[in-house]
Amino acid sequence: MNEKDIMNKSKFIAELHDIGKLVDDSLKSKYGIIGHTFIDFNFTKFGIIQPSSPSWWGQYHEKTKKKNSYDWKTEDNINNWSKDLKNYIKELFLLIIADHLASSFSRSIPRISGASLDTTKLDNNEQNNILEKLNIELDTIRGIIKLWNKNFYQKEEKDGNYWAYFKTKDDLKNLFDEIDGCKSGDDFLKKYKKNLLLTPEDKAIPRNITSLYTHIMLVGKIFRVLIKNVPKPIKNTDSSISISYNRKDVKKTIDAEGDNFICYKDKTGKLKKGEIKGEWQARFIKCNIKVPHSFVRLPDINLLKKREELINNIVVNYKDNVLFHTSDFIILFLPLNVNLDEIFKEFSEYGFYIECTETIADLGILSSILDNKTLKAREEKEQNRVKVLEKRNTKVYKKILYPEVTEEIEIEPFICEVCQQKKSKNEPWIHENIHEWICDKCWKIRQMGEPFREYTEDWKDEKVCWFKFSINQDKLEKWLISSFSDYIDCVDNEIHKIKVKDVIKEEFHTLSPQIDFNYDYKEMLKEFWEEFKNEEDMKKPIKADERNNEKDYNELGVFKYSEELTKKVINKFCELFDKYFPDCSSNDESPICLSLSISNIKYPIRDHWKYFETENNNFLNIQHHNVFKDNYTKEEIELILNKIPSSPISKSSLYDVIETFERLNSDFELTIRLKEKHKDIFELYANYNIMPKKFLNIFRLVGGDREK
Amino acid sequence: MKFIKLNLEINSIIIGERIKGGVFRPCQTTIPSSTIEGALKHYLGLDIKAVGYFVEDTYKIQELTYSVKDKMLQTAKMPIFANYLAPKDKKILADIFIVKDNSFSIDLFNGLTFRMGALKSKGFGKCKVAEIKEEEYQIVQGLLKVKLFENEAESFNITAISPIYGFLFRPDKYSIGGKYKRALFPDSLVKAPKILLKEKEETYYDK
């Protein structure tokens, strides 16, 4: 058996299907490559050996019919596909479906004419016009355009990075060797990560907003979920073959998927209804992991470590079903027969509950926003849409996976004081003469020990500041939808007409940009902690166990309160936000926020946590126990912090002004008094409507010592 | 579904969360069925099914420090920090929904004043019925806003679709003991009278 034969025994790797999207345009034109697949590439002419591994057949995933009538296309009945494919019909069939599904998760469909602008067909003037509108200084449109960081690709190019990986003839040979020799999808994603993150999944506007990395990762996952649930092709009595999933046999992709839209008005204003029902259905589930526990003592926050550990278990055991996850949110793609309770069983045992929104639909219409679209159609009684959805048996459930709870509990033993759900142990946890009744699981969590020594030893009697970064996935979805709509308006004008604009806006699917956004969020947190890694007075309470391949929980931190450190933390957050999310909202619409909660060290951690969970509404939220509670947009906090170094302030006089304003509620009075005594604060009030109280709160937090 | 709706006026009140532990006592912003039913039983001697919540924007949460006295030793124990609700403006307002029953008359609540919640001896929890109405509410699907015993849900015409559970204390008939009983908690997906739902909003999930 020669090397090539050994390679041929390798697996069908779905991730390789779009490898051609990493080929530079100049190389493509030199070798006459059209599109991003190589089924028509003349291997003999260029003296390159054609790949022959199973993955090679993935190149046929977008095969169209040539003029010759004997040819075939992927939409045809599988029995009419080329005989060369006979060993890989199932794989190619499922790859096509996975590719459609991943694309529909990632961008605007339906695939209708006039819905996009092919950037390769735009001349330089046209391209410049669009780039100018987007405030990007490149000469042509290339690379990904992240909605929250439109200049991302431009900055990468300035740093010497470029989207294409394959730029020379030798590279082309390497590409074909990769198709034959690649060992796994993970290897492929790892090797080409940098380029895959710079390259959009589809270069046409407005689809160029999601990374090829995320698209390929999704295709790989969906493909493997499907292939696990699809047996070998079935031979029918008429000697034709069918592909069966969930006991539904089909011969064409359209039969499996159904129409890939619900209903929309086309460019002539005619209502199109996607009434063709698909035979194959699957589930898309958004899972929010809730912590009903009340953290009484510091070791109780080990529960967050347990949460990381349990999420890690799910990611390992259901690797392909987990499309993406954060520390408290998971998106699952599941076939109909998988038990959701089983997946989250361990979470329930530890008292977490999971709030799920589950959508069941034909593969042709299943997407990350189908839940909201279906609920909206029902609420607004959009009869056409509701009828199509009902006809296609679309369901949206809200499920709460809750630990088993007994009907009643006697007074003794008590209900666990931490999880509030289970009977406590018969003996109390005794500390400093206080008896606490907790259940065996919460006891175990507590026994995991103090997350860090300083809190109870060195920092005794000090003031501390707990802080937490959060990302709100609902807000993120909303922000992406509105930002995509702005993007469409920005690139659409008299020259570049995007037809059916409203349909594209309405049909925008957020999942892939959401994944890319979350990826950047994690990078931002990593960089934040890198900055403070030598800061003795700052701790990350939940550290990963590297032996279990876990990652640190980077959202939560605590430091011994000082004005300088507080200021440094806020400034660093603003700086990193500017770096990773310069085009994202930074007010109460911001999907990302930082919350600070300052108190004496004895103030219960539960209440810091409660604050983080409930009042994270603005870009920056601050609770200074028994002093103030306030929130700030990025603009507000930056303006205030900029004024503080130059503002020697009499706090008592400012108090007086604020008190008078609150008593009289008179803008006139406020204006006069500020103008007289506090010029800087007056400027903030007059020009930016920042109330003096907001200034005073921050002043006391970060610069209160410089009294006039 | 028809309820008797009471509007209460309150100066300050503590309805403690069951969560304790340590020396901090948080308070809640709903009026669980266990609390209001206990209060009505104490003042009227009747088993009345009721539940409620405080009207948003009429209260703020404040903190009180106190110390329980050990009468034997004549010393104060460790100080306790308790949250309480104080009026944002003049009075805290609360809405109570009572299941109509032939065993009592609506006039019973006319001008009624009673105490509810914790630290009554320190002046907390005085409630005055300011208005009584009989109102009919549509039954729709939504997220529950109140806390009530699971076995009383049917009386309120509440059907749980996807419940979130917790426990409420049900005293025995002598009020010297009792049990924690399973209860439906806020954010449970239910079919219920609209007035008992969060934001009074209808949802459209499949069942």
mmCIF file of C-alpha atoms in Angstrom, chain A residues 131-375:
data_model
loop_
_atom_site.group_PDB
_atom_site.id
_atom_site.type_symbol
_atom_site.label_atom_id
_atom_site.label_comp_id
_atom_site.label_asym_id
_atom_site.label_seq_id
_atom_site.Cartn_x
_atom_site.Cartn_y
_atom_site.Cartn_z
ATOM 1 C CA LEU A 131 -14.990 51.762 1.459
ATOM 2 C CA GLU A 132 -15.221 55.493 2.007
ATOM 3 C CA LYS A 133 -18.686 55.143 3.450
ATOM 4 C CA LEU A 134 -17.422 52.472 5.810
ATOM 5 C CA ASN A 135 -14.432 54.639 6.717
ATOM 6 C CA ILE A 136 -11.969 51.978 5.560
ATOM 7 C CA GLU A 137 -8.776 53.103 3.840
ATOM 8 C CA LEU A 138 -8.110 50.053 1.642
ATOM 9 C CA ASP A 139 -7.976 50.277 -2.170
ATOM 10 C CA THR A 140 -10.336 47.353 -2.755
ATOM 11 C CA ILE A 141 -12.866 45.461 -0.672
ATOM 12 C CA ARG A 142 -11.159 42.377 0.667
ATOM 13 C CA GLY A 143 -11.172 40.600 3.956
ATOM 14 C CA ILE A 144 -13.905 40.380 6.542
ATOM 15 C CA ILE A 145 -15.898 43.423 7.632
ATOM 16 C CA LYS A 146 -16.750 42.966 11.265
ATOM 17 C CA LEU A 147 -19.807 44.999 12.130
ATOM 18 C CA TRP A 148 -18.298 45.986 15.495
ATOM 19 C CA ASN A 149 -14.800 46.650 14.164
ATOM 20 C CA LYS A 150 -15.036 47.648 10.512
ATOM 21 C CA ASN A 151 -11.360 48.483 10.225
ATOM 22 C CA PHE A 152 -10.244 45.156 11.662
ATOM 23 C CA TYR A 153 -8.988 43.774 8.364
ATOM 24 C CA GLN A 154 -7.308 47.040 7.406
ATOM 25 C CA LYS A 155 -5.365 47.037 10.697
ATOM 26 C CA GLU A 156 -4.337 43.418 10.140
ATOM 27 C CA GLU A 157 -3.014 44.243 6.679
ATOM 28 C CA LYS A 158 -1.023 47.116 8.147
ATOM 29 C CA ASP A 159 0.512 44.562 10.511
ATOM 30 C CA GLY A 160 1.561 42.465 7.531
ATOM 31 C CA ASN A 161 -1.262 39.934 7.568
ATOM 32 C CA TYR A 162 -3.258 39.017 4.495
ATOM 33 C CA TRP A 163 -6.445 37.015 4.033
ATOM 34 C CA ALA A 164 -5.241 34.505 1.386
ATOM 35 C CA TYR A 165 -3.049 31.598 2.448
ATOM 36 C CA PHE A 166 -2.400 30.097 -0.990
ATOM 37 C CA LYS A 167 -0.614 32.614 -3.217
ATOM 38 C CA THR A 168 1.859 30.675 -5.426
ATOM 39 C CA LYS A 169 1.914 27.539 -7.563
ATOM 40 C CA ASP A 170 3.677 25.686 -4.761
ATOM 41 C CA ASP A 171 0.958 26.827 -2.391
ATOM 42 C CA LEU A 172 -1.566 25.379 -4.818
ATOM 43 C CA LYS A 173 0.193 22.014 -4.689
ATOM 44 C CA ASN A 174 0.149 22.263 -0.906
ATOM 45 C CA LEU A 175 -3.577 22.907 -1.026
ATOM 46 C CA PHE A 176 -4.199 19.646 -2.879
ATOM 47 C CA ASP A 177 -1.836 17.823 -0.528
ATOM 48 C CA GLU A 178 -3.874 19.234 2.328
ATOM 49 C CA ILE A 179 -7.063 17.764 0.849
ATOM 50 C CA ASP A 180 -5.370 14.383 0.769
ATOM 51 C CA GLY A 181 -3.349 14.546 3.947
ATOM 52 C CA CYS A 182 -5.369 16.521 6.473
ATOM 53 C CA LYS A 183 -6.096 14.384 9.520
ATOM 54 C CA SER A 184 -9.018 16.193 11.103
ATOM 55 C CA GLY A 185 -11.209 19.261 10.924
ATOM 56 C CA ASP A 186 -9.636 20.563 14.127
ATOM 57 C CA ASP A 187 -6.170 20.309 12.563
ATOM 58 C CA PHE A 188 -7.352 22.242 9.552
ATOM 59 C CA LEU A 189 -8.934 25.004 11.640
ATOM 60 C CA LYS A 190 -5.839 25.260 13.828
ATOM 61 C CA LYS A 191 -3.386 25.389 10.935
ATOM 62 C CA TYR A 192 -5.206 28.069 8.929
ATOM 63 C CA LYS A 193 -6.874 29.924 11.819
ATOM 64 C CA LYS A 194 -5.248 33.283 11.161
ATOM 65 C CA ASN A 195 -6.291 33.375 7.491
ATOM 66 C CA LEU A 196 -9.709 31.873 8.140
ATOM 67 C CA LEU A 197 -10.438 34.651 10.629
ATOM 68 C CA LEU A 198 -9.456 37.332 8.104
ATOM 69 C CA THR A 199 -11.446 35.865 5.229
ATOM 70 C CA PRO A 200 -15.198 36.361 4.979
ATOM 71 C CA GLU A 201 -17.340 33.307 4.429
ATOM 72 C CA ASP A 202 -18.766 35.004 1.338
ATOM 73 C CA LYS A 203 -17.069 38.002 -0.222
ATOM 74 C CA ALA A 204 -20.262 39.443 -1.669
ATOM 75 C CA ILE A 205 -21.731 42.445 0.106
ATOM 76 C CA PRO A 206 -23.551 42.258 2.526
ATOM 77 C CA ARG A 207 -22.558 38.686 3.305
ATOM 78 C CA ASN A 208 -18.920 39.561 3.964
ATOM 79 C CA ILE A 209 -19.539 40.089 7.669
ATOM 80 C CA THR A 210 -18.832 36.615 9.038
ATOM 81 C CA SER A 211 -15.539 34.783 9.157
ATOM 82 C CA LEU A 212 -14.769 31.737 7.099
ATOM 83 C CA TYR A 213 -13.419 30.220 10.326
ATOM 84 C CA THR A 214 -16.831 30.218 11.986
ATOM 85 C CA HIS A 215 -18.607 29.026 8.861
ATOM 86 C CA ILE A 216 -16.235 26.094 8.382
ATOM 87 C CA MET A 217 -16.373 25.192 12.062
ATOM 88 C CA LEU A 218 -20.191 25.144 11.901
ATOM 89 C CA VAL A 219 -20.253 23.043 8.722
ATOM 90 C CA GLY A 220 -17.926 20.491 10.337
ATOM 91 C CA LYS A 221 -20.032 20.249 13.480
ATOM 92 C CA ILE A 222 -23.402 20.024 11.708
ATOM 93 C CA PHE A 223 -22.022 17.473 9.238
ATOM 94 C CA ARG A 224 -20.828 15.181 12.032
ATOM 95 C CA VAL A 225 -24.101 15.512 13.979
ATOM 96 C CA LEU A 226 -26.009 14.501 10.850
ATOM 97 C CA ILE A 227 -23.694 11.671 9.825
ATOM 98 C CA LYS A 228 -23.947 10.109 13.303
ATOM 99 C CA ASN A 229 -27.696 9.906 12.781
ATOM 100 C CA VAL A 230 -27.766 8.770 9.172
ATOM 101 C CA PRO A 231 -27.130 5.110 8.354
ATOM 102 C CA LYS A 232 -25.731 3.834 5.037
ATOM 103 C CA PRO A 233 -27.877 4.724 2.007
ATOM 104 C CA ILE A 234 -30.909 2.468 1.775
ATOM 105 C CA LYS A 235 -31.423 0.311 -1.328
ATOM 106 C CA ASN A 236 -35.023 0.490 -2.494
ATOM 107 C CA THR A 237 -36.912 -2.266 -4.332
ATOM 108 C CA ASP A 238 -36.516 -0.409 -7.629
ATOM 109 C CA SER A 239 -32.709 -0.537 -6.993
ATOM 110 C CA SER A 240 -32.550 3.213 -6.400
ATOM 111 C CA ILE A 241 -31.019 4.476 -3.176
ATOM 112 C CA SER A 242 -32.342 6.856 -0.515
ATOM 113 C CA ILE A 243 -30.823 8.567 2.472
ATOM 114 C CA SER A 244 -32.610 8.178 5.738
ATOM 115 C CA TYR A 245 -32.626 10.330 8.857
ATOM 116 C CA ASN A 246 -35.072 9.856 11.671
ATOM 117 C CA ARG A 247 -36.829 7.219 9.473
ATOM 118 C CA LYS A 248 -37.515 9.761 6.744
ATOM 119 C CA ASP A 249 -36.087 8.654 3.394
ATOM 120 C CA VAL A 250 -35.177 11.220 0.768
ATOM 121 C CA LYS A 251 -33.410 11.377 -2.574
ATOM 122 C CA LYS A 252 -32.983 15.125 -3.054
ATOM 123 C CA THR A 253 -31.664 17.834 -0.768
ATOM 124 C CA ILE A 254 -34.853 19.878 -1.252
ATOM 125 C CA ASP A 255 -36.881 16.907 0.003
ATOM 126 C CA ALA A 256 -34.818 16.847 3.172
ATOM 127 C CA GLU A 257 -34.730 20.600 3.724
ATOM 128 C CA GLY A 258 -37.934 21.923 2.174
ATOM 129 C CA ASP A 259 -38.035 25.524 1.006
ATOM 130 C CA ASN A 260 -35.300 27.660 2.527
ATOM 131 C CA PHE A 261 -37.614 30.612 3.316
ATOM 132 C CA ILE A 262 -40.917 31.225 5.073
ATOM 133 C CA CYS A 263 -42.407 34.041 3.047
ATOM 134 C CA TYR A 264 -41.291 37.332 1.601
ATOM 135 C CA LYS A 265 -42.221 39.852 -1.057
ATOM 136 C CA ASP A 266 -39.905 39.620 -4.087
ATOM 137 C CA LYS A 267 -38.619 42.595 -6.059
ATOM 138 C CA THR A 268 -41.872 42.802 -8.013
ATOM 139 C CA GLY A 269 -43.847 42.873 -4.763
ATOM 140 C CA LYS A 270 -45.228 39.370 -5.215
ATOM 141 C CA LEU A 271 -45.650 37.300 -2.065
ATOM 142 C CA LYS A 272 -43.545 34.142 -2.109
ATOM 143 C CA LYS A 273 -44.511 31.430 0.341
ATOM 144 C CA GLY A 274 -42.058 28.689 1.268
ATOM 145 C CA GLU A 275 -44.643 25.998 1.672
ATOM 146 C CA ILE A 276 -42.578 22.982 0.609
ATOM 147 C CA LYS A 277 -42.169 21.008 3.808
ATOM 148 C CA GLY A 278 -38.851 19.333 4.482
ATOM 149 C CA GLU A 279 -38.789 15.740 5.678
ATOM 150 C CA TRP A 280 -35.871 16.302 7.995
ATOM 151 C CA GLN A 281 -36.172 18.355 11.156
ATOM 152 C CA ALA A 282 -33.705 19.247 13.879
ATOM 153 C CA ARG A 283 -33.534 21.323 17.039
ATOM 154 C CA PHE A 284 -31.737 24.587 17.695
ATOM 155 C CA ILE A 285 -31.583 25.274 21.413
ATOM 156 C CA LYS A 286 -30.391 28.375 23.253
ATOM 157 C CA CYS A 287 -29.558 27.462 26.840
ATOM 158 C CA ASN A 288 -28.995 30.012 29.605
ATOM 159 C CA ILE A 289 -27.393 28.501 32.678
ATOM 160 C CA LYS A 290 -28.864 30.069 35.793
ATOM 161 C CA VAL A 291 -27.323 30.152 39.243
ATOM 162 C CA PRO A 292 -30.080 30.350 41.884
ATOM 163 C CA HIS A 293 -27.488 29.836 44.630
ATOM 164 C CA SER A 294 -26.804 32.402 47.258
ATOM 165 C CA PHE A 295 -23.063 32.784 47.868
ATOM 166 C CA VAL A 296 -22.759 33.109 51.616
ATOM 167 C CA ARG A 297 -19.029 32.601 52.001
ATOM 168 C CA LEU A 298 -16.129 33.055 49.631
ATOM 169 C CA PRO A 299 -15.655 29.307 48.984
ATOM 170 C CA ASP A 300 -19.251 29.190 47.712
ATOM 171 C CA ILE A 301 -18.101 30.883 44.518
ATOM 172 C CA ASN A 302 -16.256 27.670 43.713
ATOM 173 C CA LEU A 303 -19.632 26.877 42.236
ATOM 174 C CA LEU A 304 -18.595 29.026 39.271
ATOM 175 C CA LYS A 305 -15.568 26.785 38.891
ATOM 176 C CA LYS A 306 -17.899 23.816 38.965
ATOM 177 C CA ARG A 307 -19.997 25.499 36.283
ATOM 178 C CA GLU A 308 -16.906 25.853 34.077
ATOM 179 C CA GLU A 309 -16.074 22.206 34.715
ATOM 180 C CA LEU A 310 -19.579 21.032 33.809
ATOM 181 C CA ILE A 311 -19.662 23.158 30.667
ATOM 182 C CA ASN A 312 -16.322 21.710 29.731
ATOM 183 C CA ASN A 313 -17.793 18.203 30.151
ATOM 184 C CA ILE A 314 -20.651 19.065 27.787
ATOM 185 C CA VAL A 315 -18.260 20.575 25.269
ATOM 186 C CA VAL A 316 -16.186 17.376 25.363
ATOM 187 C CA ASN A 317 -19.073 14.892 25.365
ATOM 188 C CA TYR A 318 -21.252 16.763 22.877
ATOM 189 C CA LYS A 319 -18.484 18.489 20.984
ATOM 190 C CA ASP A 320 -20.281 18.712 17.659
ATOM 191 C CA ASN A 321 -23.688 19.523 19.120
ATOM 192 C CA VAL A 322 -22.347 22.562 20.939
ATOM 193 C CA LEU A 323 -22.246 25.230 18.234
ATOM 194 C CA PHE A 324 -20.841 27.766 20.660
ATOM 195 C CA HIS A 325 -20.746 28.538 24.336
ATOM 196 C CA THR A 326 -19.750 31.044 26.957
ATOM 197 C CA SER A 327 -19.607 30.523 30.714
ATOM 198 C CA ASP A 328 -23.362 30.793 31.105
ATOM 199 C CA PHE A 329 -24.777 30.215 27.638
ATOM 200 C CA ILE A 330 -24.740 27.290 25.220
ATOM 201 C CA ILE A 331 -26.214 26.886 21.747
ATOM 202 C CA LEU A 332 -26.982 23.305 20.814
ATOM 203 C CA PHE A 333 -27.822 21.694 17.495
ATOM 204 C CA LEU A 334 -29.599 18.425 18.180
ATOM 205 C CA PRO A 335 -31.440 15.778 16.239
ATOM 206 C CA LEU A 336 -34.948 15.023 17.460
ATOM 207 C CA ASN A 337 -34.052 11.894 19.414
ATOM 208 C CA VAL A 338 -31.535 13.307 21.912
ATOM 209 C CA ASN A 339 -32.650 13.808 25.500
ATOM 210 C CA LEU A 340 -31.929 17.371 26.611
ATOM 211 C CA ASP A 341 -32.319 16.550 30.330
ATOM 212 C CA GLU A 342 -29.605 13.950 30.006
ATOM 213 C CA ILE A 343 -27.168 16.537 28.617
ATOM 214 C CA PHE A 344 -27.693 18.859 31.585
ATOM 215 C CA LYS A 345 -28.146 16.147 34.223
ATOM 216 C CA GLU A 346 -25.011 17.088 36.141
ATOM 217 C CA PHE A 347 -26.000 20.770 36.188
ATOM 218 C CA SER A 348 -29.300 19.833 37.825
ATOM 219 C CA GLU A 349 -27.491 17.761 40.435
ATOM 220 C CA TYR A 350 -25.583 20.848 41.513
ATOM 221 C CA GLY A 351 -28.723 22.981 41.653
ATOM 222 C CA PHE A 352 -28.275 25.023 38.463
ATOM 223 C CA TYR A 353 -31.292 25.415 36.293
ATOM 224 C CA ILE A 354 -31.263 25.833 32.559
ATOM 225 C CA GLU A 355 -33.599 28.181 30.733
ATOM 226 C CA CYS A 356 -33.912 26.906 27.175
ATOM 227 C CA THR A 357 -35.561 28.245 24.063
ATOM 228 C CA GLU A 358 -35.920 25.306 21.742
ATOM 229 C CA THR A 359 -36.836 25.617 18.084
ATOM 230 C CA ILE A 360 -37.805 22.564 16.060
ATOM 231 C CA ALA A 361 -38.025 23.119 12.325
ATOM 232 C CA ASP A 362 -37.289 21.810 8.853
ATOM 233 C CA LEU A 363 -33.592 22.044 8.081
ATOM 234 C CA GLY A 364 -34.397 24.474 5.264
ATOM 235 C CA ILE A 365 -35.598 27.181 7.652
ATOM 236 C CA LEU A 366 -33.930 26.319 10.950
ATOM 237 C CA SER A 367 -31.912 29.287 12.120
ATOM 238 C CA SER A 368 -30.809 31.190 15.183
ATOM 239 C CA ILE A 369 -33.613 33.750 14.853
ATOM 240 C CA LEU A 370 -36.460 31.434 13.904
ATOM 241 C CA ASP A 371 -37.655 31.411 17.536
ATOM 242 C CA ASN A 372 -38.101 35.181 17.634
ATOM 243 C CA LYS A 373 -39.537 35.279 14.115
ATOM 244 C CA THR A 374 -42.100 32.608 14.914
ATOM 245 C CA LEU A 375 -43.121 34.239 18.201
#
